[in-house]
Structures are given as C-alpha cells and as structure tokens.
CSV table of C-alpha atoms in Angstrom, one decimal:
chain,number,residue,atom,x,y,z
A,822,UNK,CA,-3.2,-1.8,-50.2
A,823,UNK,CA,-6.8,-1.3,-48.9
A,824,UNK,CA,-8.1,2.3,-49.0
A,825,UNK,CA,-10.0,3.9,-46.4
A,826,UNK,CA,-13.4,5.8,-46.4
A,827,UNK,CA,-14.2,9.1,-44.9
A,828,UNK,CA,-15.7,7.4,-41.8
A,829,UNK,CA,-12.5,5.7,-40.9
A,830,UNK,CA,-13.7,2.5,-42.2
A,831,UNK,CA,-11.9,0.0,-44.5
A,832,UNK,CA,-13.3,0.1,-47.9
A,833,UNK,CA,-15.0,-3.4,-48.1
A,834,UNK,CA,-14.4,-3.8,-51.9
A,835,UNK,CA,-10.5,-3.4,-51.2
A,836,UNK,CA,-10.2,-5.4,-47.9
A,837,UNK,CA,-8.5,-8.6,-48.0
A,838,UNK,CA,-10.6,-9.9,-44.9
A,839,UNK,CA,-13.8,-11.6,-45.7
A,840,UNK,CA,-15.9,-9.5,-43.8
A,841,UNK,CA,-19.3,-10.6,-42.5
A,842,UNK,CA,-21.0,-7.9,-44.8
A,843,UNK,CA,-19.0,-7.6,-48.0
A,844,UNK,CA,-21.2,-4.8,-49.0
A,845,UNK,CA,-20.9,-2.6,-45.9
A,846,UNK,CA,-17.5,-1.7,-44.6
A,847,UNK,CA,-16.8,-2.2,-40.6
A,848,UNK,CA,-15.5,0.8,-38.7
A,849,UNK,CA,-11.9,0.1,-37.8
A,850,UNK,CA,-11.2,0.0,-34.0
A,851,UNK,CA,-7.6,1.0,-33.2
A,852,UNK,CA,-7.5,1.1,-29.3
A,853,UNK,CA,-9.4,0.4,-26.3
A,854,UNK,CA,-9.2,1.2,-22.4
A,855,UNK,CA,-11.6,0.6,-19.6
A,856,UNK,CA,-15.1,1.2,-21.1
A,857,UNK,CA,-14.1,2.7,-24.0
A,858,UNK,CA,-13.3,1.7,-27.6
A,859,UNK,CA,-11.7,4.3,-30.3
A,860,UNK,CA,-12.0,4.3,-33.9
A,861,UNK,CA,-9.3,5.5,-36.3
A,862,UNK,CA,-11.1,8.8,-37.2
A,863,UNK,CA,-10.8,9.6,-33.5
A,864,UNK,CA,-14.4,9.1,-32.4
A,865,UNK,CA,-14.6,7.2,-28.8
A,866,UNK,CA,-17.6,5.2,-27.9
A,867,UNK,CA,-18.7,3.7,-24.7
A,868,UNK,CA,-18.8,-0.1,-24.9
A,869,UNK,CA,-22.0,-0.9,-22.9
A,870,UNK,CA,-22.2,-4.4,-23.9
A,871,UNK,CA,-18.3,-5.7,-24.0
A,872,UNK,CA,-18.7,-6.6,-27.5
A,873,UNK,CA,-20.6,-9.6,-27.4
A,874,UNK,CA,-20.9,-9.6,-23.5
A,875,UNK,CA,-17.2,-10.7,-23.5
A,876,UNK,CA,-15.2,-7.8,-22.0
A,877,UNK,CA,-16.0,-8.7,-18.2
A,878,UNK,CA,-13.4,-6.7,-16.5
A,879,UNK,CA,-13.0,-3.8,-19.4
A,880,UNK,CA,-10.4,-3.2,-22.0
A,881,UNK,CA,-6.8,-2.8,-21.3
A,882,UNK,CA,-6.1,-4.2,-18.1
A,883,UNK,CA,-2.4,-4.2,-17.6
A,884,UNK,CA,-2.2,-7.5,-15.3
A,885,UNK,CA,-3.9,-9.5,-18.0
A,886,UNK,CA,-1.4,-8.1,-20.3
A,887,UNK,CA,1.6,-8.8,-18.3
A,888,UNK,CA,0.2,-12.2,-17.6
A,889,UNK,CA,-0.1,-13.0,-21.4
A,890,UNK,CA,3.5,-11.6,-22.3
A,891,UNK,CA,5.0,-13.5,-19.2
A,892,UNK,CA,3.4,-16.7,-20.6
A,893,UNK,CA,4.6,-16.1,-24.2
A,894,UNK,CA,8.1,-15.5,-22.9
A,895,UNK,CA,8.1,-18.7,-21.2
A,896,UNK,CA,6.0,-21.0,-23.2
A,897,UNK,CA,4.2,-20.2,-26.3
A,898,UNK,CA,2.6,-23.5,-27.6
A,899,UNK,CA,2.4,-27.0,-26.7
A,900,UNK,CA,0.2,-30.0,-27.8
A,901,UNK,CA,-2.3,-31.4,-25.7
A,902,UNK,CA,-2.2,-34.8,-27.2
A,903,UNK,CA,1.2,-35.2,-25.7
A,904,UNK,CA,1.6,-32.4,-22.9
A,905,UNK,CA,-0.2,-30.2,-20.5
A,906,UNK,CA,1.2,-26.9,-19.1
A,907,UNK,CA,1.0,-25.0,-15.8
A,908,UNK,CA,-1.4,-22.2,-17.1
A,909,UNK,CA,-3.9,-25.0,-18.3
A,910,UNK,CA,-3.7,-26.6,-14.8
A,911,UNK,CA,-4.2,-23.3,-13.1
A,912,UNK,CA,-6.9,-22.3,-15.2
A,913,UNK,CA,-9.1,-25.6,-14.9
A,914,UNK,CA,-8.2,-25.8,-11.1
A,915,UNK,CA,-10.0,-22.4,-10.5
A,916,UNK,CA,-12.9,-23.5,-12.7
A,917,UNK,CA,-13.7,-26.6,-10.9
A,918,UNK,CA,-13.2,-24.8,-7.5
A,919,UNK,CA,-15.6,-22.0,-8.3
A,920,UNK,CA,-18.3,-24.6,-8.7
A,921,UNK,CA,-17.6,-25.8,-5.2
A,922,UNK,CA,-16.3,-29.2,-6.5
A,923,UNK,CA,-19.8,-29.8,-8.0
A,924,UNK,CA,-18.0,-30.1,-11.4
A,925,UNK,CA,-15.2,-32.7,-11.7
A,926,UNK,CA,-13.0,-31.5,-14.8
A,927,UNK,CA,-12.8,-29.0,-17.6
A,928,UNK,CA,-11.6,-29.0,-21.1
A,929,UNK,CA,-10.2,-25.7,-22.6
A,930,UNK,CA,-10.7,-24.8,-26.4
A,931,UNK,CA,-9.1,-21.9,-28.2
A,932,UNK,CA,-9.9,-22.0,-32.1
A,933,UNK,CA,-10.2,-18.9,-34.0
A,934,UNK,CA,-11.7,-18.7,-37.8
A,935,UNK,CA,-8.5,-17.8,-40.1
A,936,UNK,CA,-10.5,-15.7,-42.4
A,937,UNK,CA,-12.3,-13.4,-40.3
A,938,UNK,CA,-10.2,-13.7,-36.9
A,939,UNK,CA,-13.4,-14.3,-35.2
A,940,UNK,CA,-13.1,-16.5,-32.1
A,941,UNK,CA,-15.5,-19.6,-32.8
A,942,UNK,CA,-14.6,-20.9,-29.1
A,943,UNK,CA,-18.3,-21.0,-27.8
A,944,UNK,CA,-19.3,-23.0,-30.7
A,945,UNK,CA,-16.4,-25.3,-30.5
A,946,UNK,CA,-17.3,-25.9,-26.7
A,947,UNK,CA,-21.0,-27.2,-27.8
A,948,UNK,CA,-19.4,-29.3,-30.4
A,949,UNK,CA,-17.4,-30.9,-27.6
A,950,UNK,CA,-20.0,-31.1,-25.3
A,951,UNK,CA,-22.3,-32.8,-27.8
A,952,UNK,CA,-19.5,-35.6,-28.6
A,953,UNK,CA,-19.0,-35.9,-24.9
A,954,UNK,CA,-22.6,-36.7,-24.3
A,955,UNK,CA,-22.4,-39.4,-27.4
A,956,UNK,CA,-19.4,-41.0,-25.5
A,957,UNK,CA,-20.9,-41.0,-22.3
A,958,UNK,CA,-23.5,-43.6,-23.2
A,959,UNK,CA,-21.0,-45.7,-25.3
A,960,UNK,CA,-18.7,-45.6,-21.9
A,961,UNK,CA,-21.5,-47.0,-19.5
A,962,UNK,CA,-20.9,-50.3,-18.2
A,963,UNK,CA,-23.9,-51.3,-20.2
A,964,UNK,CA,-23.6,-49.0,-23.1
A,965,UNK,CA,-26.5,-47.2,-24.7
A,966,UNK,CA,-25.7,-46.8,-28.2
A,967,UNK,CA,-29.3,-46.0,-29.5
A,968,UNK,CA,-29.0,-42.4,-27.5
A,969,UNK,CA,-28.3,-40.3,-30.6
A,970,UNK,CA,-31.1,-37.8,-30.3
A,971,UNK,CA,-30.6,-34.3,-28.6
A,972,UNK,CA,-33.6,-32.0,-27.5
A,973,UNK,CA,-33.1,-28.2,-27.6
A,974,UNK,CA,-35.4,-25.3,-27.5
A,975,UNK,CA,-36.6,-22.9,-30.2
A,976,UNK,CA,-35.3,-19.3,-30.4
A,977,UNK,CA,-32.1,-20.4,-28.6
A,978,UNK,CA,-28.4,-19.9,-30.1
A,979,UNK,CA,-25.5,-22.1,-29.1
A,980,UNK,CA,-22.9,-21.5,-31.7
A,981,UNK,CA,-22.4,-21.1,-35.6
A,982,UNK,CA,-20.4,-24.3,-36.5
A,983,UNK,CA,-22.8,-27.1,-37.9
A,984,UNK,CA,-23.3,-29.3,-34.9
A,985,UNK,CA,-23.9,-26.1,-32.8
A,986,UNK,CA,-26.1,-24.4,-35.2
A,987,UNK,CA,-28.2,-27.6,-35.3
A,988,UNK,CA,-28.9,-27.8,-31.6
A,989,UNK,CA,-30.0,-23.8,-31.8
A,990,UNK,CA,-33.1,-23.3,-32.6
A,991,UNK,CA,-33.0,-19.6,-34.3
A,992,UNK,CA,-34.9,-19.8,-37.6
A,993,UNK,CA,-33.2,-16.8,-38.8
A,994,UNK,CA,-29.6,-18.0,-38.3
A,995,UNK,CA,-30.4,-21.4,-39.4
A,996,UNK,CA,-31.9,-20.4,-42.7
A,997,UNK,CA,-30.0,-21.5,-45.8
A,998,UNK,CA,-28.2,-24.3,-43.9
A,999,UNK,CA,-31.0,-26.5,-42.9
A,1000,UNK,CA,-30.4,-29.2,-45.6
A,1001,UNK,CA,-27.1,-29.9,-44.3
A,1002,UNK,CA,-27.8,-29.5,-40.2
A,1003,UNK,CA,-27.9,-32.8,-38.2
A,1004,UNK,CA,-31.4,-34.4,-38.2
A,1005,UNK,CA,-31.3,-36.0,-34.8
A,1006,UNK,CA,-32.3,-32.9,-33.1
A,1007,UNK,CA,-35.6,-31.6,-32.2
A,1008,UNK,CA,-36.8,-28.4,-30.5
A,1009,UNK,CA,-39.4,-27.5,-27.5
A,1010,UNK,CA,-40.6,-24.1,-26.5
A,1011,UNK,CA,-38.3,-21.9,-24.8
A,1012,UNK,CA,-39.2,-20.6,-21.1
A,1013,UNK,CA,-40.1,-17.0,-22.1
A,1014,UNK,CA,-42.7,-15.6,-19.9
A,1015,UNK,CA,-43.1,-12.4,-21.6
A,1016,UNK,CA,-44.2,-14.1,-25.0
A,1017,UNK,CA,-45.5,-17.3,-23.9
A,1018,UNK,CA,-47.2,-17.5,-20.5
A,1019,UNK,CA,-50.8,-16.0,-20.6
A,1020,UNK,CA,-51.7,-13.8,-17.6
A,1021,UNK,CA,-54.3,-16.2,-16.2
A,1022,UNK,CA,-51.6,-19.0,-16.1
A,1023,UNK,CA,-49.7,-19.0,-12.8
A,1024,UNK,CA,-46.0,-19.6,-12.9
A,1025,UNK,CA,-46.2,-23.0,-11.5
A,1026,UNK,CA,-48.7,-24.0,-14.2
A,1027,UNK,CA,-46.4,-22.6,-16.8
A,1028,UNK,CA,-43.7,-24.5,-15.5
A,1029,UNK,CA,-45.6,-27.8,-15.6
A,1030,UNK,CA,-46.8,-27.1,-19.2
A,1031,UNK,CA,-43.2,-26.7,-20.2
A,1032,UNK,CA,-42.1,-29.8,-18.5
A,1033,UNK,CA,-45.2,-31.9,-19.8
A,1034,UNK,CA,-44.0,-30.7,-23.6
A,1035,UNK,CA,-40.4,-32.0,-23.0
A,1036,UNK,CA,-41.6,-35.2,-21.6
A,1037,UNK,CA,-43.6,-35.5,-24.6
A,1038,UNK,CA,-41.0,-34.8,-26.9
A,1039,UNK,CA,-38.8,-37.6,-25.0
A,1040,UNK,CA,-41.8,-40.1,-25.6
A,1041,UNK,CA,-42.1,-39.0,-29.4
A,1042,UNK,CA,-38.6,-39.7,-30.2
A,1043,UNK,CA,-38.3,-42.6,-27.8
A,1044,UNK,CA,-36.7,-41.8,-24.5
A,1045,UNK,CA,-34.0,-44.4,-24.6
A,1046,UNK,CA,-32.9,-42.4,-27.9
A,1047,UNK,CA,-32.2,-39.2,-26.2
A,1048,UNK,CA,-28.6,-38.4,-25.4
A,1049,UNK,CA,-29.4,-34.6,-23.8
A,1050,UNK,CA,-31.4,-31.8,-23.3
A,1051,UNK,CA,-29.7,-28.6,-24.2
A,1052,UNK,CA,-30.3,-25.0,-22.9
A,1053,UNK,CA,-29.1,-21.7,-22.2
A,1054,UNK,CA,-29.5,-21.0,-18.5
A,1055,UNK,CA,-30.2,-17.2,-19.4
A,1056,UNK,CA,-30.9,-16.9,-23.1
A,1057,UNK,CA,-28.7,-14.3,-24.7
A,1058,UNK,CA,-28.5,-12.9,-28.2
A,1059,UNK,CA,-31.3,-15.0,-29.6
A,1060,UNK,CA,-34.0,-13.6,-27.0
A,1061,UNK,CA,-32.3,-10.7,-25.4
A,1062,UNK,CA,-31.5,-11.7,-21.8
A,1063,UNK,CA,-34.4,-14.0,-20.9
A,1064,UNK,CA,-34.2,-15.8,-17.6
A,1065,UNK,CA,-36.5,-19.1,-16.9
A,1066,UNK,CA,-38.9,-18.4,-14.4
A,1067,UNK,CA,-38.7,-20.0,-11.1
A,1068,UNK,CA,-38.9,-23.9,-10.9
A,1069,UNK,CA,-38.3,-24.3,-14.7
A,1070,UNK,CA,-34.8,-25.8,-14.4
A,1071,UNK,CA,-35.7,-28.0,-11.4
A,1072,UNK,CA,-38.5,-29.4,-13.6
A,1073,UNK,CA,-36.6,-30.0,-16.9
A,1074,UNK,CA,-33.7,-31.5,-14.7
A,1075,UNK,CA,-36.3,-34.1,-13.3
A,1076,UNK,CA,-37.4,-34.9,-16.8
A,1077,UNK,CA,-34.1,-35.6,-17.9
A,1078,UNK,CA,-33.1,-37.7,-15.1
A,1079,UNK,CA,-36.6,-39.7,-15.2
A,1080,UNK,CA,-35.6,-40.6,-18.6
A,1081,UNK,CA,-31.7,-41.1,-18.1
A,1082,UNK,CA,-30.7,-38.1,-20.3
A,1083,UNK,CA,-28.0,-35.7,-19.7
A,1084,UNK,CA,-28.6,-32.1,-18.9
A,1085,UNK,CA,-26.2,-29.6,-20.8
A,1086,UNK,CA,-26.2,-25.8,-19.8
A,1087,UNK,CA,-25.0,-23.3,-22.3
A,1088,UNK,CA,-23.3,-20.5,-20.4
A,1089,UNK,CA,-21.1,-19.0,-23.0
A,1090,UNK,CA,-22.7,-15.6,-22.9
A,1091,UNK,CA,-24.5,-15.6,-19.4
A,1092,UNK,CA,-21.9,-17.4,-17.4
A,1093,UNK,CA,-18.7,-16.7,-15.5
A,1094,UNK,CA,-20.1,-14.1,-13.2
A,1095,UNK,CA,-22.3,-12.4,-15.6
A,1096,UNK,CA,-25.7,-13.0,-14.1
A,1097,UNK,CA,-24.4,-12.2,-10.3
A,1098,UNK,CA,-23.2,-15.6,-9.5
A,1099,UNK,CA,-20.0,-17.4,-11.0
A,1100,UNK,CA,-22.4,-19.6,-12.6
A,1101,UNK,CA,-25.7,-18.9,-13.7
A,1102,UNK,CA,-27.1,-22.6,-12.7
A,1103,UNK,CA,-26.3,-21.6,-8.9
A,1104,UNK,CA,-29.4,-19.4,-9.0
A,1105,UNK,CA,-31.7,-22.3,-10.3
A,1106,UNK,CA,-31.2,-24.9,-7.7
A,1107,UNK,CA,-29.6,-27.4,-10.5
A,1108,UNK,CA,-26.3,-28.8,-11.2
A,1109,UNK,CA,-25.8,-29.5,-15.1
A,1110,UNK,CA,-24.2,-32.9,-15.9
A,1111,UNK,CA,-22.0,-30.9,-18.6
A,1112,UNK,CA,-21.8,-26.7,-19.0
A,1113,UNK,CA,-20.2,-24.7,-21.6
A,1114,UNK,CA,-18.6,-21.3,-20.6
A,1115,UNK,CA,-17.0,-18.8,-23.0
A,1116,UNK,CA,-17.0,-15.1,-23.6
A,1117,UNK,CA,-16.5,-13.7,-20.2
A,1118,UNK,CA,-13.9,-16.6,-19.4
A,1119,UNK,CA,-11.1,-14.8,-21.2
A,1120,UNK,CA,-12.6,-11.3,-21.0
A,1121,UNK,CA,-11.7,-10.8,-24.8
A,1122,UNK,CA,-7.9,-11.1,-23.9
A,1123,UNK,CA,-7.6,-14.2,-25.8
A,1124,UNK,CA,-9.7,-16.7,-27.6
A,1125,UNK,CA,-11.0,-19.3,-25.3
A,1126,UNK,CA,-13.9,-21.2,-24.1
A,1127,UNK,CA,-14.4,-24.2,-21.9
A,1128,UNK,CA,-16.4,-27.4,-21.0
A,1129,UNK,CA,-17.1,-28.2,-17.4
A,1130,UNK,CA,-17.8,-31.9,-16.7
A,1131,UNK,CA,-19.9,-33.2,-13.9
A,1132,UNK,CA,-18.7,-36.1,-11.8
A,1133,UNK,CA,-21.2,-38.6,-13.4
A,1134,UNK,CA,-19.7,-38.0,-16.8
A,1135,UNK,CA,-16.0,-38.1,-15.8
A,1136,UNK,CA,-16.7,-41.1,-13.9
A,1137,UNK,CA,-18.0,-43.0,-16.9
A,1138,UNK,CA,-14.9,-42.1,-18.8
A,1139,UNK,CA,-12.7,-42.9,-16.3
A,1140,UNK,CA,-14.3,-46.3,-15.6
A,1141,UNK,CA,-14.4,-46.9,-19.3
A,1142,UNK,CA,-11.9,-46.3,-21.9
A,1143,UNK,CA,-10.0,-43.8,-19.9
A,1144,UNK,CA,-10.1,-40.8,-22.5
A,1145,UNK,CA,-11.9,-38.3,-24.1
A,1146,UNK,CA,-12.0,-39.0,-28.0
A,1147,UNK,CA,-11.9,-35.4,-28.8
A,1148,UNK,CA,-9.2,-32.8,-29.6
A,1149,UNK,CA,-7.9,-29.8,-31.5
A,1150,UNK,CA,-4.5,-28.2,-32.4
A,1151,UNK,CA,-5.0,-25.0,-30.3
A,1152,UNK,CA,-6.8,-26.7,-27.3
A,1153,UNK,CA,-5.6,-25.5,-24.0
A,1154,UNK,CA,-3.4,-22.9,-25.5
A,1155,UNK,CA,-0.9,-21.9,-23.1
A,1156,UNK,CA,-1.1,-18.3,-23.6
A,1157,UNK,CA,-5.1,-18.3,-23.6
A,1158,UNK,CA,-5.3,-20.1,-20.5
A,1159,UNK,CA,-2.8,-17.6,-18.7
A,1160,UNK,CA,-5.1,-14.6,-19.9
A,1161,UNK,CA,-8.0,-16.4,-18.7
A,1162,UNK,CA,-6.6,-17.7,-15.5
A,1163,UNK,CA,-5.5,-13.9,-14.6
A,1164,UNK,CA,-9.1,-12.6,-15.6
A,1165,UNK,CA,-10.8,-15.1,-13.4
A,1166,UNK,CA,-8.2,-14.3,-10.3
A,1167,UNK,CA,-8.9,-10.5,-10.7
A,1168,UNK,CA,-12.8,-11.4,-10.7
A,1169,UNK,CA,-12.4,-13.2,-7.6
A,1170,UNK,CA,-9.9,-11.5,-5.7
A,1171,UNK,CA,-11.7,-8.0,-6.5
A,1172,UNK,CA,-15.0,-9.5,-5.4
A,1173,UNK,CA,-16.6,-8.5,-8.8
A,1174,UNK,CA,-19.4,-10.9,-8.9
A,1175,UNK,CA,-20.9,-9.2,-5.9
A,1176,UNK,CA,-20.6,-5.8,-7.7
A,1177,UNK,CA,-22.2,-7.4,-10.8
A,1178,UNK,CA,-25.2,-8.3,-8.3
A,1179,UNK,CA,-25.3,-4.8,-6.5
A,1180,UNK,CA,-24.6,-2.7,-9.9
A,1181,UNK,CA,-26.9,-5.2,-11.7
A,1182,UNK,CA,-30.2,-4.6,-9.7
A,1183,UNK,CA,-29.4,-1.0,-10.1
A,1184,UNK,CA,-29.1,-1.1,-13.9
A,1185,UNK,CA,-32.3,-3.3,-14.2
A,1186,UNK,CA,-34.5,-0.7,-11.9
A,1187,UNK,CA,-33.3,2.1,-13.7
A,1188,UNK,CA,-34.0,0.7,-17.3
A,1189,UNK,CA,-37.4,-0.2,-15.9
A,1190,UNK,CA,-37.7,3.3,-14.4
A,1191,UNK,CA,-36.7,5.1,-17.6
A,1192,UNK,CA,-38.1,2.7,-20.3
A,1193,UNK,CA,-40.8,0.8,-18.8
A,1194,UNK,CA,-43.7,3.0,-19.9
A,1195,UNK,CA,-42.4,3.8,-23.4
A,1196,UNK,CA,-45.0,2.8,-25.7
A,1197,UNK,CA,-42.8,0.8,-28.0
A,1198,UNK,CA,-40.6,-1.0,-25.0
A,1199,UNK,CA,-42.5,-4.2,-24.4
A,1200,UNK,CA,-40.4,-5.7,-22.1
A,1201,UNK,CA,-37.2,-5.0,-19.9
A,1202,UNK,CA,-35.7,-8.3,-18.5
A,1203,UNK,CA,-32.3,-9.8,-17.4
A,1204,UNK,CA,-30.1,-10.7,-14.2
A,1205,UNK,CA,-26.7,-9.5,-13.1
A,1206,UNK,CA,-25.2,-7.1,-15.5
A,1207,UNK,CA,-27.0,-8.9,-18.5
A,1208,UNK,CA,-30.4,-7.1,-19.6
A,1209,UNK,CA,-32.1,-7.1,-22.5
A,1210,UNK,CA,-35.0,-4.4,-23.9
A,1211,UNK,CA,-37.8,-5.9,-26.4
A,1212,UNK,CA,-39.2,-3.5,-29.1
A,1213,UNK,CA,-42.6,-3.8,-29.9
A,1214,UNK,CA,-45.1,-2.1,-32.3
A,1215,UNK,CA,-48.0,-2.3,-30.0
A,1216,UNK,CA,-47.6,-2.5,-26.3
A,1217,UNK,CA,-50.9,-4.1,-25.5
A,1218,UNK,CA,-50.9,-6.8,-28.1
A,1219,UNK,CA,-47.1,-7.4,-28.2
A,1220,UNK,CA,-47.1,-7.1,-32.0
A,1221,UNK,CA,-43.4,-6.9,-33.3
A,1222,UNK,CA,-42.0,-4.6,-35.9
A,1223,UNK,CA,-41.8,-5.5,-39.6
A,1224,UNK,CA,-38.6,-7.2,-39.8
A,1225,UNK,CA,-37.4,-4.8,-42.7
A,1226,UNK,CA,-37.4,-2.3,-40.2
A,1227,UNK,CA,-34.7,-3.7,-38.2
A,1228,UNK,CA,-35.3,-1.8,-35.0
A,1229,UNK,CA,-32.6,-3.2,-32.8
A,1230,UNK,CA,-30.1,-2.6,-35.5
A,1231,UNK,CA,-31.4,1.3,-35.8
A,1232,UNK,CA,-31.0,1.6,-31.8
A,1233,UNK,CA,-27.5,0.3,-32.1
A,1234,UNK,CA,-26.6,2.5,-34.9
A,1235,UNK,CA,-28.3,5.8,-33.3
A,1236,UNK,CA,-26.1,4.7,-30.2
A,1237,UNK,CA,-23.1,5.0,-31.9
A,1238,UNK,CA,-23.7,8.5,-33.5
A,1239,UNK,CA,-25.3,10.2,-30.6
A,1240,UNK,CA,-22.6,13.1,-30.6
A,1241,UNK,CA,-19.9,14.2,-32.8
A,1242,UNK,CA,-17.4,12.9,-30.5
A,1243,UNK,CA,-19.1,9.5,-29.9
A,1244,UNK,CA,-21.7,7.7,-28.2
A,1245,UNK,CA,-22.5,4.2,-27.1
A,1246,UNK,CA,-22.3,0.8,-28.3
A,1247,UNK,CA,-25.2,-1.5,-27.7
A,1248,UNK,CA,-25.6,-5.3,-28.9
A,1249,UNK,CA,-28.7,-5.5,-31.5
A,1250,UNK,CA,-30.6,-8.8,-32.0
A,1251,UNK,CA,-33.7,-9.9,-33.7
A,1252,UNK,CA,-36.0,-13.0,-33.8
A,1253,UNK,CA,-37.2,-12.7,-30.1
A,1254,UNK,CA,-40.8,-13.8,-31.2
A,1255,UNK,CA,-40.3,-16.7,-33.6
A,1256,UNK,CA,-36.6,-16.7,-34.5
A,1257,UNK,CA,-37.4,-14.1,-37.4
A,1258,UNK,CA,-39.9,-11.4,-36.0
A,1259,UNK,CA,-38.9,-9.4,-32.9
A,1260,UNK,CA,-36.4,-6.7,-31.9
A,1261,UNK,CA,-34.2,-6.3,-29.0
A,1262,UNK,CA,-30.9,-4.9,-27.7
A,1263,UNK,CA,-29.0,-6.2,-24.8
A,1264,UNK,CA,-26.6,-4.2,-22.4
A,1265,UNK,CA,-23.7,-6.0,-20.9
A,1266,UNK,CA,-21.1,-3.7,-18.9
A,1267,UNK,CA,-17.9,-4.9,-17.4
A,1268,UNK,CA,-18.2,-6.6,-14.0
A,1269,UNK,CA,-16.2,-3.6,-12.3
A,1270,UNK,CA,-18.8,-0.7,-13.6
A,1271,UNK,CA,-19.4,1.9,-11.2
A,1272,UNK,CA,-23.1,3.2,-10.3
A,1273,UNK,CA,-22.2,6.4,-11.8
A,1274,UNK,CA,-21.1,4.7,-15.1
A,1275,UNK,CA,-24.7,2.9,-15.2
A,1276,UNK,CA,-26.1,6.4,-14.9
A,1277,UNK,CA,-24.6,7.2,-18.0
A,1278,UNK,CA,-25.1,3.9,-19.8
A,1279,UNK,CA,-29.1,4.1,-19.2
A,1280,UNK,CA,-28.9,8.0,-20.3
A,1281,UNK,CA,-27.2,7.1,-23.5
A,1282,UNK,CA,-29.4,4.2,-24.0
A,1283,UNK,CA,-32.4,6.1,-23.6
A,1284,UNK,CA,-31.1,8.8,-26.2
A,1285,UNK,CA,-30.4,6.2,-28.5
A,1286,UNK,CA,-34.2,4.5,-28.2
A,1287,UNK,CA,-35.6,8.1,-28.7
A,1288,UNK,CA,-33.4,9.0,-31.6
A,1289,UNK,CA,-34.5,5.7,-33.5
A,1290,UNK,CA,-38.0,6.2,-33.0
A,1291,UNK,CA,-37.8,9.8,-34.1
A,1292,UNK,CA,-36.7,8.2,-37.3
A,1293,UNK,CA,-39.4,5.6,-37.3
A,1294,UNK,CA,-42.2,8.6,-36.6
A,1295,UNK,CA,-43.2,8.7,-40.5
A,1296,UNK,CA,-44.2,4.9,-40.6
A,1297,UNK,CA,-45.7,4.2,-37.2
A,1298,UNK,CA,-49.3,5.3,-36.2
A,1299,UNK,CA,-49.1,7.4,-33.3
A,1300,UNK,CA,-45.4,6.9,-32.5
A,1301,UNK,CA,-44.6,9.2,-29.7
A,1302,UNK,CA,-43.3,7.9,-26.7
C-alpha cells in the first residue's frame, strides 16, 4: 500500500500512479465545494483557476451530479460506430444553437489517459480537427490532395498528443519530442503586442505586418499545399491569457480565404463563456471553419471536449463520402455528454456569461490597480474571467527572469502556503517570451464568482506575489516592489 508523508501527499516512491513528477509527490485532494478544494491533511485552498480553467461553475454542483447519476442509471455506454444517444444529441444541439447556427455540427470526444487519469480530450479534439481538415480537401468535387501542410504560431499550445504537439509552437513542451513530431507544420509569430509590437508601431501596422508574415509563409510552403492555419483565439497556458489586437483575426481570415485554406480556432481553454461571450471568436468578427472546445465544456464533472464544424466543411462531407473517417471507443460517452449538457444549461439559464463579462471587467481593473506598478509585473492582460500576469526582471526592458528561478511556480507555491489553514491556487506558466524564458500566472475563477470573491482572489494573489519576491530578494538587484 502507498505510504503518506506528513504533508498529506502520497509518497511518490510508493505510489502506483505514474505521476507527472516521479520525484515530487503531489498533494492529495479529497473533496471540493464551490470555489474551494480540500486536501487530506485538512488544508483548504481557494481554487482561483478552476484547475486549468476547467471548473467553470465551481465544484460540487448537485444538479450536475444528479444528471450524471440519472444518466448512469439509464444508459452507461453505447458505441458511436453503431448508435447515438439522447444526451449526445442534446449536447450537440445546444452547442450549435450557442453559435447562432453559424456552425453546423459537433463531434464530442471523451478519452482519458489510463496511467495518470488525466483527461486528454482537448488534445483529442485537435487531432480530430486536423484529420477533418485533411478529409475536407479530399472530399471536394475537385479534390486537393496536395494540401498536407499546417501553419500555426510560435508560443502556442494545442495539446500533448503528437499531432497536437506538432502544431503547438511551445519550445519547452516540444523539447525532447522534436524528432518524432510531424514535419508538415510550420510556425509564424504570435499576436502578442506586449512582447512584439514596438511603441512606434500602430495596431493597424502591427496587424498588417503579421498578416504579411502569414501570407509569406503560405508562399514559402506553396499556397496549394496548406490545409489550415491554426490559432488559439485567446492564448492560454503558453503565453498567459493573451488576446489578439483588434483586427488581427479578420486579417488572418482574409489570408486563409485568399489561398483557400481553412481557419481552425482552438478554444479548448478560452471558449465556452470564459472570455465573456460563449465563443471567443464572437468578439473578433470572424467565424472559424473548425473550432475546438474543451475545458469549460464539462466544467470538470466529466472528461469531454468537442469539435464544432462549420457549414463549408460539413457540406463537403455530406456531398462527398457522407462520413467522417474518425472515431474513438469513448467518443460521445453518454455520461460525459449528460454532464456537459447540464453544465451548459446552467450557464445559459443563469446568465453566467453576462456575469463573466461584469466580474471579468472588475477583476482586470483590480489586478491592474493593485499590480500595475509592481516593479516585477510586466503586463496584466486578459478578457472575461481569463487573466494573466507576466513577471519580468526589469520592467523597462521587459527582461525575463532566469529559467531556473521558475518565478511562476514560486508564486503558485507561495499562494498555496499563505496561511496555516490554506491559501490560493494560481496556475503557473513559463515560456511567454520564446517558449523557454518568461514567467506568468493565470487566474480563471468560475463564471458564478461574486464581486466580493474577486476582492479576495486579488488580495490573496497580491500576497502570493509579494511573498515570492521576498524570497527572491537575495538574488535580485533592487528587488523591492
């Protein structure tokens, strides 16, 4: 039997689970409710990020739990090669309606890694989207089999499976796997105004420059060879909640249309209401050909993600082979679909996306007010209830910290240990400069968060940041905030 340490964590050497870190034992979470999670040593933590921007309606909602139980009692499993089920039909209908009919169909994926019990559904959604891109060009009345290339962006993350990791441009996450990644992918610059737009350059000029770079990459690989351009509508873990500047997605949509390629928007982390509209692309004035959704879809109550398919792509399949050549054993699992359908129903009926907009504006303004002048906070950015804070060694030059200091993780750890009874959970990230250097944290509370809870989240976040930089005082020149 696994033994336990005095911190309430399972001894990593004795655990039967292949944890992400085999040398550092993870703490064991035993219960959750609302905004809080509790460890087996009794400590209680305010979960300000919903895990990884997942728990969009908070933990332990009895309505979702009852929907799961009712579905399990009625129908526990059916194979989508042969059958459909009411919960899958219900969920997909809700998803398409949420786009105002601008998307046509949905594919639901529900896989889990057996060893770590970690959901890989977002990655699985991206894999399905990539295959769908390829099949689209084979299904056209005049097929275009030469379209095998994907263009994506540096400092992006689209998943951990090999195809998704290939289109992702995060150097740190790709490291070690480069020799076995797909070779038919290239990357262009992200739309990250804080890092890449000079002060003298206008937003319109910056957009034009990025669009010209994308067009030049189409020309380099051959426009007739490109399947799709893939991008996160608001970049999540890789950059720390970076929205595009105004006009960017209209410009890249125009480049894709000019060359006949598809536009795939990854909203696994930023979608399903997280940024203040049900779909983040609604704020960009574009409609993607294919969209991935994930974390907020099931709210953490079940492993689930999805691919929303536009009319152009759906029509090609309907008029061609009449089928999508893709599938998994647990695709559109009845219980996962029932959970997600109930989560989505709660979000819609309680007007929680409007609450995201209102509380999100307050969260952003409060973070900027409390941290905007901190000497080691370079940028506070985000949209809705999806905010990132980037840390810098020098504010004027935007110089990042040395990688070995792991500042984002240090802030996260300080947040966990703010008091004897508990603290706050923040989501650390790195690589926001070049995929290796650059530290940030994410804040992504549930959609039903209150203004007073926002006050508490910001206060605890400031305390965690101050505690982290007190620890770093000895190795930083003039490090007082």
